[in-house]
Amino acid sequence: MELYNLPVHELHRLLVERQVSAGELTATFLERIAAVEPAVKAYLTLTREQALAGAGAVDDTTGRGEILAPLAGIPAALKDNLCTRGTRTTCASRILEHYLPPYTATVVERLEQAGMVSLGKTNMDEFAMGSSTENSGFGPTRNPWDPERVPGGSSGGSAAAVAAGEAAYALGSDTGGSIRQPAAFCGVVGLKPTYGLVSRYGLVAFASSLDQIGPLTREVRDCALVLQAIAGHDLRDSTSAHVAVPDYTAALTGEIKGMRLGVPREYFPAGMDPEVKTAVRRAVDKLEELGAILEEVSLPHTEYALPAYYLVAPAEASSNLARYDGVAYGHRAGGADNIIDMYCRTRQEGFGPEVKRRIMLGTYALSAGYHDAYYLKALKVRTLIRRDFEQVFAAYDALVTPTTPTVAFKLGEKVGDPLAMYLSDLFTIPVNMAGLPALSLPCGFSQGLPVGLQVIGRPFAEATVLQIAYAFEQATDYHLARPDLGVRGEK
Amino acid sequence: MSISLEEVEHVALLARLELGPAEKEAYTQQLNAILGYMEKLNELDTENVEPMAHVLPLANVFREDEVKPGLAPEAALDQAPDKHDNQFRVPKIV
């Protein structure tokens, strides 16, 4: 297999054994990007010089005989809503097209300390609002498995970059499924950690009570390694939790005998893609074969999570995005002779249609006369959703579900129908509403497109989630499949 | 509940968005479809349910009142669309 197709832990071994240098590895990924990026369009900004300099620094440390950290010298990609000092951070929005942040996100700082080689910033739905990356202000990303299809979203650029061999791993953010859904559509592993496990400092805010940063990787072991590097309390994020961070790789035993796993019946509704259903049912059988105890369970409020989410998230977004007013940074409309007109025109010019739609929805849900009927109602339903999970987790170690009701859909298919687009996050949204950790990993194919299996854990039980995912992965070979991008010399 | 064109105009002003006539029409229709879907929530009796704004049991987070390095004025103003003498310059307010 080509270097760009190898998992992080394999690349680390090659670096340690001096079979390849960080400089050579980075050059390989940059060549791969040059070859496939015209077809995939995963990146908004490439940081070639920085990457080569970073790799050089890692090679200097190996030259001195120092022990390499697991992520040192490994080329990675960052979703473009993670602030990087002096490197353009756009959130795929025209309003931040030329924005150079004055500070760096905690997760990026931690990865830099771990020796990350940063290749660039990836495309996304504008301000992370969307499920297909078609809402990017700078054009869509294509699914590496089929260029006519979306990579999912909002972290579509990050998922596509990893799937296409344009980065060894990537960071994304997940507010309602934005890591897991594109991971499922692109056939990679994606983890949304428990709310509060990973610092949000420097993540451009969408819906602050739901947003979490997490890894997108080829394999579960890589996911554990990246999580290890970014998890833990941060003074600069007041919602960051004071919890001990365990050794996640210690959970990768391959052993799940006797573990109790619930399969929620609400996650197999009529009308879902039958091949997706079959692939997930087979995955359930495989887990049983591995010695886990699988039983059907019920989360009765599942169908209410989506409408509640589309009140809570836009309400928080309408407040968070009030900061884009053309005063301190970002785009400002010209020609306005008073400040209200300046605000209104700046925001009209700078935001795309989905962002405006959600600001409108959120502003309406919070406005006088409607607050109790919509926003407050949604917060109460959120309590019921959380309780559903608490009840099943009293008897089960984790839950397994499909990540999405369908495989990747075609570009343009859902653009004109916001509600149809929202429904692609049906199985991922309840997890954010309850603040739980959940991981998607490849579990099969339908029409030649990847299918994702979602593993949902108790709060802060990332180790258990990784343990289950790893056992399944090692007993199957879906993680070894790579898309054929039609580039000469591939595989 | 349904949302009228006039309400869309009012909400747009609250949100500081200058929408064109076609956008107002489209948002009226789309917001009605979305809000219609939200009606589903009324199937649930939430009379005695506490609202949950946040998943973590958070209390106020305090720290010692010590001076720490912050953003220098030049860095804070670096991205400003318009500035003058270490200040952000904006169009007429009153």
Coordinates of C-alpha atoms in Angstrom, one line a residue:
Chain A
M1 CA 0.0 0.0 0.0
E2 CA 1.2 3.5 -0.7
L3 CA 2.4 5.6 2.2
Y4 CA -0.6 8.0 1.9
N5 CA -3.0 5.1 2.4
L6 CA -1.4 3.9 5.6
P7 CA -2.9 4.5 9.1
V8 CA -1.2 6.8 11.6
H9 CA 0.2 4.0 13.8
E10 CA 1.9 2.3 10.7
L11 CA 3.4 5.6 9.6
H12 CA 4.7 6.1 13.2
R13 CA 6.4 2.7 13.0
L14 CA 8.0 3.6 9.7
L15 CA 9.3 6.9 11.1
V16 CA 10.6 5.2 14.3
E17 CA 12.4 2.5 12.2
R18 CA 13.8 5.3 10.0
Q19 CA 12.3 3.7 6.9
V20 CA 11.0 7.1 6.0
S21 CA 11.7 10.6 7.2
A22 CA 9.0 13.1 8.2
G23 CA 10.2 15.2 5.3
E24 CA 9.7 12.4 2.8
L25 CA 6.3 11.6 4.3
T26 CA 5.1 15.2 4.0
A27 CA 6.4 15.4 0.4
T28 CA 4.4 12.2 -0.4
F29 CA 1.2 13.7 1.0
L30 CA 1.8 17.0 -0.8
E31 CA 2.2 15.1 -4.1
R32 CA -0.9 13.1 -3.4
I33 CA -2.8 16.3 -2.7
A34 CA -1.6 17.8 -6.0
A35 CA -2.8 14.6 -7.8
V36 CA -6.3 14.2 -6.4
E37 CA -7.3 17.6 -5.0
P38 CA -8.7 18.9 -8.4
A39 CA -11.2 16.0 -8.2
V40 CA -11.9 16.0 -4.4
K41 CA -11.5 19.7 -3.4
A42 CA -11.1 18.8 0.3
Y43 CA -8.9 21.8 1.2
L44 CA -9.6 25.6 1.4
T45 CA -6.0 26.5 2.3
L46 CA -2.8 24.5 1.9
T47 CA 0.1 25.3 4.3
R48 CA 2.9 23.7 2.3
E49 CA 5.8 25.7 3.7
Q50 CA 4.6 25.3 7.2
A51 CA 4.2 21.5 6.7
L52 CA 7.7 21.1 5.3
A53 CA 9.2 23.2 8.1
G54 CA 7.3 21.2 10.7
A55 CA 8.5 17.9 9.2
G56 CA 12.1 19.3 9.2
A57 CA 11.9 20.0 12.9
V58 CA 10.7 16.4 13.6
D59 CA 13.5 15.0 11.5
D60 CA 15.9 17.1 13.5
T61 CA 14.7 15.5 16.8
T62 CA 14.9 11.9 15.3
G63 CA 18.4 12.9 14.1
R64 CA 19.3 13.6 17.8
G65 CA 18.0 10.1 18.7
E66 CA 15.0 11.4 20.7
I67 CA 12.0 9.1 21.0
L68 CA 9.2 10.1 18.6
A69 CA 5.7 10.8 20.0
P70 CA 2.9 8.8 18.3
L71 CA 1.8 11.8 16.2
A72 CA 5.2 13.4 15.6
G73 CA 5.8 14.0 11.9
I74 CA 2.4 12.7 10.8
P75 CA 0.7 15.0 8.2
A76 CA -2.8 16.1 9.2
A77 CA -5.6 18.4 8.2
L78 CA -7.7 20.8 10.2
K79 CA -11.3 21.8 9.7
D80 CA -11.4 25.4 8.8
N81 CA -13.4 26.4 11.9
L82 CA -10.4 25.8 14.1
C83 CA -8.4 29.0 14.7
T84 CA -4.8 29.0 13.5
R85 CA -2.8 32.1 14.3
G86 CA -1.7 33.8 11.1
T87 CA -3.3 31.1 8.9
R88 CA -6.5 32.0 7.2
T89 CA -9.6 30.6 9.0
T90 CA -12.7 31.1 7.0
C91 CA -15.4 28.7 8.3
A92 CA -16.1 28.4 4.6
S93 CA -17.8 31.7 4.8
R94 CA -17.4 34.8 2.7
I95 CA -17.8 36.9 5.9
L96 CA -14.4 35.4 7.1
E97 CA -12.8 35.0 3.7
H98 CA -9.6 36.9 4.6
Y99 CA -9.7 36.4 8.4
L100 CA -6.3 35.7 10.1
P101 CA -7.0 34.8 13.7
P102 CA -4.8 36.4 16.4
Y103 CA -4.7 33.1 18.4
T104 CA -4.6 29.3 18.0
A105 CA -7.2 26.8 19.2
T106 CA -6.2 24.6 22.1
V107 CA -6.5 21.4 20.2
V108 CA -4.2 22.7 17.4
E109 CA -1.7 23.9 20.0
R110 CA -1.8 20.4 21.6
L111 CA -1.3 18.7 18.3
E112 CA 1.6 21.1 17.4
Q113 CA 3.2 20.1 20.7
A114 CA 2.7 16.5 19.7
G115 CA 4.6 17.1 16.5
M116 CA 1.8 17.4 14.0
V117 CA 2.7 18.4 10.4
S118 CA -0.2 20.6 9.4
L119 CA -1.1 20.3 5.6
G120 CA -3.9 22.8 5.6
K121 CA -7.5 23.7 6.4
T122 CA -10.4 21.7 5.1
N123 CA -13.7 22.6 3.5
M124 CA -16.9 22.5 5.4
D125 CA -20.5 23.7 5.3
E126 CA -20.5 27.4 6.2
F127 CA -20.1 27.8 9.9
A128 CA -20.6 24.0 10.2
M129 CA -24.3 24.3 9.2
G130 CA -25.1 21.5 6.9
S131 CA -24.8 17.8 6.1
S132 CA -23.2 17.8 2.7
T133 CA -20.5 20.5 2.5
E134 CA -22.6 22.0 -0.3
N135 CA -23.2 25.0 1.9
S136 CA -19.5 26.0 1.7
G137 CA -19.1 29.6 0.4
F138 CA -16.2 28.3 -1.7
G139 CA -17.8 25.3 -3.6
P140 CA -18.5 21.7 -2.6
T141 CA -16.1 18.9 -1.7
R142 CA -16.6 15.6 -3.7
N143 CA -16.9 12.1 -2.1
P144 CA -13.8 10.2 -3.0
W145 CA -15.9 7.0 -3.5
D146 CA -18.0 8.7 -6.2
P147 CA -17.4 12.3 -7.4
E148 CA -21.1 12.7 -8.1
R149 CA -21.9 12.3 -4.4
V150 CA -21.5 14.5 -1.4
P151 CA -18.9 13.6 1.3
G152 CA -21.4 14.5 4.0
G153 CA -21.0 17.4 6.4
S154 CA -20.3 19.6 7.9
S155 CA -16.7 18.2 8.3
G156 CA -16.9 16.9 4.7
G157 CA -13.4 18.3 3.7
S158 CA -11.8 16.5 6.7
A159 CA -13.5 13.2 6.0
A160 CA -12.8 13.3 2.2
A161 CA -9.1 14.3 2.9
V162 CA -8.6 11.2 5.0
A163 CA -10.5 8.9 2.7
A164 CA -8.6 10.2 -0.4
G165 CA -5.1 9.9 1.2
E166 CA -4.7 13.7 1.4
A167 CA -4.0 13.6 5.1
A168 CA -3.2 10.8 7.6
Y169 CA -5.8 12.1 10.0
A170 CA -7.9 15.2 10.4
L171 CA -9.8 17.1 13.0
G172 CA -13.5 18.0 12.6
S173 CA -16.2 19.4 14.8
D174 CA -19.6 17.8 15.5
T175 CA -22.7 19.7 16.6
G176 CA -25.4 17.3 15.3
G177 CA -23.4 14.6 13.5
S178 CA -20.8 16.7 11.6
I179 CA -17.9 14.3 12.3
R180 CA -19.8 11.0 12.3
Q181 CA -22.0 11.5 9.2
P182 CA -19.2 12.4 6.8
A183 CA -17.0 9.7 8.4
A184 CA -19.8 7.2 7.5
F185 CA -20.2 8.6 4.0
C186 CA -16.5 8.6 3.3
G187 CA -15.7 5.2 4.9
V188 CA -13.4 6.5 7.7
V189 CA -13.5 6.5 11.5
G190 CA -15.0 9.6 13.2
L191 CA -15.4 10.2 16.9
K192 CA -17.5 12.9 18.7
P193 CA -16.2 13.0 22.3
T194 CA -18.4 13.6 25.3
Y195 CA -19.3 17.2 25.7
G196 CA -16.6 18.9 27.7
L197 CA -13.8 16.3 27.2
V198 CA -12.1 18.3 24.5
S199 CA -11.5 22.1 24.8
R200 CA -13.6 24.3 22.5
Y201 CA -11.2 27.2 22.9
G202 CA -10.5 28.5 19.4
L203 CA -13.3 26.5 17.7
V204 CA -15.5 29.1 16.0
A205 CA -18.8 28.7 17.9
F206 CA -21.9 27.4 16.2
A207 CA -24.1 26.0 19.0
S208 CA -22.0 26.2 22.2
S209 CA -24.0 23.6 24.2
L210 CA -23.6 21.0 21.5
D211 CA -20.3 21.6 19.7
Q212 CA -17.3 19.2 20.2
I213 CA -14.1 18.7 18.3
G214 CA -12.9 15.2 17.4
P215 CA -10.7 13.1 15.1
L216 CA -11.3 11.6 11.7
T217 CA -9.0 8.7 11.0
R218 CA -8.5 5.5 8.9
E219 CA -8.5 3.2 11.9
V220 CA -9.7 3.0 15.4
R221 CA -6.2 2.9 16.9
D222 CA -5.4 6.2 15.2
C223 CA -8.6 7.7 16.6
A224 CA -7.5 6.7 20.1
L225 CA -4.0 8.3 19.5
V226 CA -5.5 11.6 18.3
L227 CA -8.1 11.7 21.1
Q228 CA -5.3 11.1 23.6
A229 CA -3.5 14.2 22.3
I230 CA -6.4 16.6 22.4
A231 CA -8.5 15.5 25.4
G232 CA -8.3 17.0 28.8
H233 CA -9.2 20.1 30.9
D234 CA -8.4 23.6 29.5
L235 CA -8.5 26.7 31.7
R236 CA -9.5 28.7 28.6
D237 CA -12.8 26.8 28.1
S238 CA -15.1 27.2 31.1
T239 CA -17.2 24.3 29.9
S240 CA -14.2 22.0 29.7
A241 CA -14.7 19.1 32.2
H242 CA -12.4 18.2 35.1
V243 CA -12.0 14.5 34.3
A244 CA -9.0 12.2 34.3
V245 CA -7.9 11.2 30.8
P246 CA -7.3 7.4 30.6
D247 CA -4.8 5.7 28.3
Y248 CA -7.2 5.1 25.4
T249 CA -4.9 2.6 23.5
A250 CA -5.0 0.4 26.6
A251 CA -8.7 -0.3 25.8
L252 CA -7.8 -1.7 22.4
T253 CA -7.7 -5.3 23.5
G254 CA -10.0 -6.8 20.8
E255 CA -11.9 -8.4 23.6
I256 CA -15.6 -7.6 24.2
K257 CA -16.8 -10.9 25.7
G258 CA -19.8 -10.5 28.0
M259 CA -20.2 -6.8 27.2
R260 CA -23.9 -5.7 27.1
L261 CA -24.8 -3.8 24.0
G262 CA -28.2 -2.3 23.3
V263 CA -29.7 -2.0 19.8
P264 CA -32.3 0.8 19.8
R265 CA -35.3 -0.2 17.7
E266 CA -36.1 3.4 16.8
Y267 CA -32.8 3.5 14.8
F268 CA -34.2 1.1 12.1
P269 CA -37.3 3.0 10.9
A270 CA -39.3 2.0 7.9
G271 CA -38.1 3.8 4.8
M272 CA -34.4 3.6 5.6
D273 CA -32.0 2.2 3.0
P274 CA -32.5 -1.6 3.2
E275 CA -28.9 -2.3 2.3
V276 CA -27.7 0.0 5.1
K277 CA -30.1 -1.8 7.5
T278 CA -28.6 -5.2 6.3
A279 CA -25.0 -4.0 6.7
V280 CA -25.7 -2.8 10.3
R281 CA -27.6 -6.0 11.2
R282 CA -24.6 -8.0 10.0
A283 CA -22.4 -5.9 12.2
V284 CA -24.6 -6.6 15.1
D285 CA -24.3 -10.3 14.4
K286 CA -20.5 -9.9 14.2
L287 CA -20.4 -8.3 17.6
E288 CA -22.5 -11.1 19.0
E289 CA -20.1 -13.6 17.4
L290 CA -17.3 -11.8 19.2
G291 CA -19.0 -12.6 22.5
A292 CA -21.0 -9.5 23.3
I293 CA -24.6 -9.7 24.5
L294 CA -26.8 -7.8 22.1
E295 CA -30.4 -6.9 23.0
E296 CA -33.0 -4.7 21.5
V297 CA -33.7 -1.6 23.6
S298 CA -36.0 1.4 23.2
L299 CA -35.2 5.2 23.3
P300 CA -38.8 6.3 23.0
H301 CA -38.1 10.0 22.4
T302 CA -35.8 9.5 19.5
E303 CA -38.1 11.0 16.9
Y304 CA -38.4 14.2 18.9
A305 CA -34.6 14.8 18.9
L306 CA -34.5 16.3 15.4
P307 CA -37.2 18.9 15.8
A308 CA -35.8 19.9 19.3
Y309 CA -32.3 20.1 17.9
Y310 CA -33.4 22.4 15.0
L311 CA -34.7 24.9 17.6
V312 CA -31.8 24.6 20.2
A313 CA -29.0 24.8 17.6
P314 CA -30.3 27.7 15.5
A315 CA -31.2 29.6 18.7
E316 CA -27.6 29.3 20.0
A317 CA -26.3 30.0 16.5
S318 CA -28.4 33.2 16.1
S319 CA -26.8 34.5 19.3
N320 CA -23.2 33.3 18.5
L321 CA -23.2 34.7 15.0
A322 CA -24.3 38.1 16.2
R323 CA -20.6 38.9 16.5
Y324 CA -20.2 39.1 12.7
D325 CA -21.1 42.8 12.4
G326 CA -18.3 44.2 10.2
V327 CA -16.8 46.1 13.1
A328 CA -13.7 44.3 14.6
Y329 CA -12.8 41.7 11.8
G330 CA -14.2 40.0 8.8
H331 CA -16.1 41.5 5.8
R332 CA -17.8 44.9 6.0
A333 CA -20.2 46.2 3.4
G334 CA -19.3 49.5 1.9
G335 CA -21.5 52.5 1.3
A336 CA -23.7 52.4 4.4
D337 CA -24.2 55.8 6.1
N338 CA -25.5 54.5 9.4
I339 CA -24.5 51.6 11.6
I340 CA -27.7 49.6 11.4
D341 CA -27.5 49.6 7.6
M342 CA -23.9 48.6 7.8
Y343 CA -24.7 45.6 10.0
C344 CA -27.6 44.5 7.8
R345 CA -25.8 44.8 4.5
T346 CA -22.6 43.2 5.9
R347 CA -24.5 40.2 7.1
Q348 CA -26.6 40.0 3.9
E349 CA -23.5 40.0 1.8
G350 CA -21.3 37.8 4.0
F351 CA -23.6 34.9 5.0
G352 CA -24.9 32.1 2.7
P353 CA -28.5 31.0 2.5
E354 CA -28.4 28.2 5.1
V355 CA -26.7 30.3 7.7
K356 CA -29.3 33.1 7.2
R357 CA -32.1 30.5 7.4
R358 CA -30.8 29.2 10.7
I359 CA -30.2 32.7 12.1
M360 CA -33.8 33.6 11.1
L361 CA -35.1 30.4 12.7
G362 CA -33.2 30.9 15.9
T363 CA -34.0 34.5 16.2
Y364 CA -37.7 33.7 15.7
A365 CA -37.6 30.8 18.3
L366 CA -36.0 33.2 20.9
S367 CA -38.2 36.2 20.1
A368 CA -40.8 37.7 22.4
G369 CA -44.0 35.6 22.3
Y370 CA -42.4 32.5 20.9
H371 CA -39.6 31.7 23.3
D372 CA -41.7 29.5 25.6
A373 CA -43.5 27.7 22.7
Y374 CA -40.4 26.8 20.8
Y375 CA -37.1 27.3 22.6
L376 CA -38.2 26.4 26.2
K377 CA -40.2 23.4 24.8
A378 CA -37.1 22.1 23.0
L379 CA -35.0 22.4 26.2
K380 CA -37.6 20.3 28.0
V381 CA -37.6 17.7 25.3
R382 CA -33.8 17.7 25.5
T383 CA -34.2 16.5 29.1
L384 CA -36.4 13.6 28.0
I385 CA -33.9 12.6 25.3
R386 CA -31.1 12.6 27.9
R387 CA -33.3 10.5 30.3
D388 CA -33.9 7.9 27.6
F389 CA -30.2 7.3 27.3
E390 CA -29.7 7.3 31.1
Q391 CA -32.3 4.6 31.5
V392 CA -30.7 2.2 28.9
F393 CA -27.2 2.9 30.1
A394 CA -28.2 1.6 33.6
A395 CA -28.3 -1.9 32.0
Y396 CA -26.1 -1.6 28.9
D397 CA -22.4 -0.7 28.4
A398 CA -23.0 0.9 25.0
L399 CA -25.4 1.2 22.1
V400 CA -24.9 0.3 18.4
T401 CA -26.9 1.9 15.6
P402 CA -26.5 2.9 12.0
T403 CA -24.7 6.3 11.7
T404 CA -27.0 7.4 8.9
P405 CA -30.3 6.3 7.3
T406 CA -28.7 6.2 3.8
V407 CA -25.3 6.1 2.1
A408 CA -23.9 9.3 0.6
F409 CA -26.5 11.1 -1.6
K410 CA -25.9 12.9 -4.9
L411 CA -24.8 16.5 -5.1
G412 CA -27.7 18.8 -5.5
E413 CA -30.2 16.2 -4.4
K414 CA -31.3 17.8 -1.1
V415 CA -30.2 21.4 -1.6
G416 CA -33.7 22.8 -2.3
D417 CA -35.3 21.0 0.6
P418 CA -33.8 22.0 4.0
L419 CA -36.0 19.6 5.9
A420 CA -34.8 16.6 3.8
M421 CA -31.2 17.6 4.4
Y422 CA -31.8 17.9 8.1
L423 CA -33.2 14.3 8.2
S424 CA -29.8 12.8 7.2
D425 CA -28.7 13.6 10.8
L426 CA -31.6 11.6 12.3
F427 CA -29.3 9.1 14.1
T428 CA -26.5 11.4 15.1
I429 CA -28.4 14.3 16.6
P430 CA -29.7 12.6 19.8
V431 CA -26.1 12.0 20.9
N432 CA -25.3 15.7 20.8
M433 CA -28.5 16.6 22.6
A434 CA -27.5 14.2 25.4
G435 CA -23.8 15.2 25.4
L436 CA -22.6 11.6 24.9
P437 CA -19.5 10.2 23.1
A438 CA -20.2 8.3 19.8
L439 CA -18.0 6.9 17.1
S440 CA -18.7 5.9 13.5
L441 CA -16.7 3.3 11.7
P442 CA -17.0 1.5 8.4
C443 CA -19.2 -1.7 8.5
G444 CA -20.0 -2.5 4.9
F445 CA -21.0 -1.2 1.5
S446 CA -24.2 -0.4 -0.3
Q447 CA -24.1 0.4 -4.0
G448 CA -20.3 0.5 -3.7
L449 CA -20.6 3.3 -1.1
P450 CA -19.5 3.0 2.6
V451 CA -21.9 2.3 5.4
G452 CA -21.2 3.5 9.0
L453 CA -21.8 1.8 12.3
Q454 CA -22.4 4.1 15.2
V455 CA -21.2 3.1 18.8
I456 CA -22.7 5.3 21.5
G457 CA -21.2 5.3 25.0
R458 CA -21.9 6.6 28.5
P459 CA -20.6 10.1 29.3
F460 CA -16.8 10.0 29.3
A461 CA -16.7 6.3 28.3
E462 CA -14.7 6.9 25.2
A463 CA -12.4 4.0 26.1
T464 CA -15.4 1.6 26.0
V465 CA -16.6 3.0 22.7
L466 CA -13.1 2.6 21.2
Q467 CA -12.8 -0.9 22.7
I468 CA -16.0 -2.1 20.9
A469 CA -15.1 -0.3 17.6
Y470 CA -11.6 -1.8 17.7
A471 CA -12.9 -5.3 18.3
F472 CA -15.3 -5.0 15.3
E473 CA -12.6 -3.4 13.1
Q474 CA -10.0 -6.1 13.8
A475 CA -12.5 -8.8 13.1
T476 CA -13.5 -7.3 9.7
D477 CA -11.6 -5.7 6.8
Y478 CA -13.8 -2.8 5.8
H479 CA -11.2 -0.3 7.1
L480 CA -8.7 -1.6 4.5
A481 CA -10.9 -0.6 1.5
R482 CA -9.7 2.5 -0.4
P483 CA -11.6 4.5 -3.0
D484 CA -10.2 4.4 -6.6
L485 CA -9.7 8.0 -7.6
G486 CA -8.4 7.0 -11.1
V487 CA -5.0 8.4 -10.5
R488 CA -2.0 6.6 -12.0
G489 CA 0.1 4.5 -9.6
E490 CA -2.7 4.2 -7.1
K491 CA -2.7 1.4 -4.5
Chain B
M1 CA -48.5 28.4 14.4
S2 CA -47.4 29.9 11.2
I3 CA -45.1 32.8 10.3
S4 CA -46.2 35.6 8.0
L5 CA -44.2 37.7 5.6
E6 CA -44.4 40.7 8.0
E7 CA -43.0 38.5 10.8
V8 CA -40.2 37.4 8.6
E9 CA -39.4 41.1 7.9
H10 CA -39.5 41.8 11.7
V11 CA -37.2 38.8 12.5
A12 CA -34.8 39.8 9.7
L13 CA -34.5 43.3 11.3
L14 CA -33.9 41.7 14.8
A15 CA -31.2 39.5 13.2
R16 CA -29.7 42.4 11.3
L17 CA -30.2 40.8 7.9
E18 CA -31.2 42.8 4.9
L19 CA -33.2 40.3 2.9
G20 CA -34.3 40.8 -0.7
P21 CA -38.0 40.3 -1.7
A22 CA -37.3 36.8 -3.2
E23 CA -35.4 35.8 0.0
K24 CA -38.3 37.0 2.2
E25 CA -40.7 34.9 0.2
A26 CA -38.5 31.8 0.3
Y27 CA -37.8 32.1 4.0
T28 CA -41.5 32.6 4.8
Q29 CA -42.3 29.4 3.0
Q30 CA -39.3 27.4 4.3
L31 CA -39.6 28.5 7.9
N32 CA -43.3 27.6 7.8
A33 CA -42.4 24.1 6.6
I34 CA -39.7 23.7 9.3
L35 CA -41.9 25.2 12.1
G36 CA -44.7 22.8 10.9
Y37 CA -42.4 19.9 11.6
M38 CA -41.6 21.4 15.1
E39 CA -45.3 21.0 15.9
K40 CA -44.4 17.4 16.6
L41 CA -42.9 18.4 19.9
N42 CA -46.4 19.3 21.1
E43 CA -47.3 15.6 21.2
L44 CA -45.2 15.5 24.3
D45 CA -46.5 16.6 27.7
T46 CA -43.6 18.5 29.2
E47 CA -45.6 20.2 32.0
N48 CA -43.4 18.8 34.8
V49 CA -40.2 18.4 32.9
E50 CA -37.2 20.6 33.8
P51 CA -35.6 22.3 30.8
M52 CA -32.0 21.4 30.1
A53 CA -29.9 24.2 28.6
H54 CA -26.6 22.3 29.2
V55 CA -25.5 18.7 29.6
L56 CA -22.8 19.2 32.2
P57 CA -23.5 19.9 35.9
L58 CA -21.8 23.3 35.6
A59 CA -21.4 25.9 38.3
N60 CA -19.7 29.2 38.0
V61 CA -16.0 28.8 37.1
F62 CA -13.8 31.1 39.2
R63 CA -10.1 31.9 39.1
E64 CA -7.8 34.2 41.0
D65 CA -7.9 37.8 39.8
E66 CA -4.4 37.8 38.5
V67 CA -3.2 39.9 35.6
K68 CA -2.2 37.6 32.7
P69 CA -1.0 38.5 29.2
G70 CA -3.9 39.3 26.8
L71 CA -4.3 40.4 23.3
A72 CA -2.1 43.4 22.5
P73 CA -4.1 46.4 21.0
E74 CA -2.2 46.1 17.6
A75 CA -3.2 42.4 17.4
A76 CA -6.8 43.1 18.3
L77 CA -7.0 45.8 15.7
D78 CA -5.1 43.9 13.0
Q79 CA -8.2 42.5 11.3
A80 CA -10.4 45.6 11.6
P81 CA -12.0 46.7 8.3
D82 CA -11.5 50.3 9.4
K83 CA -9.5 51.7 12.3
H84 CA -8.2 55.0 13.6
D85 CA -5.8 55.8 16.5
N86 CA -6.1 52.3 18.1
Q87 CA -9.9 52.3 17.7
F88 CA -12.4 50.6 15.5
R89 CA -14.0 53.1 13.2
V90 CA -17.7 52.6 12.3
P91 CA -20.4 54.6 10.4
K92 CA -22.5 57.2 12.3
I93 CA -24.4 55.7 15.2
V94 CA -26.6 58.6 16.3

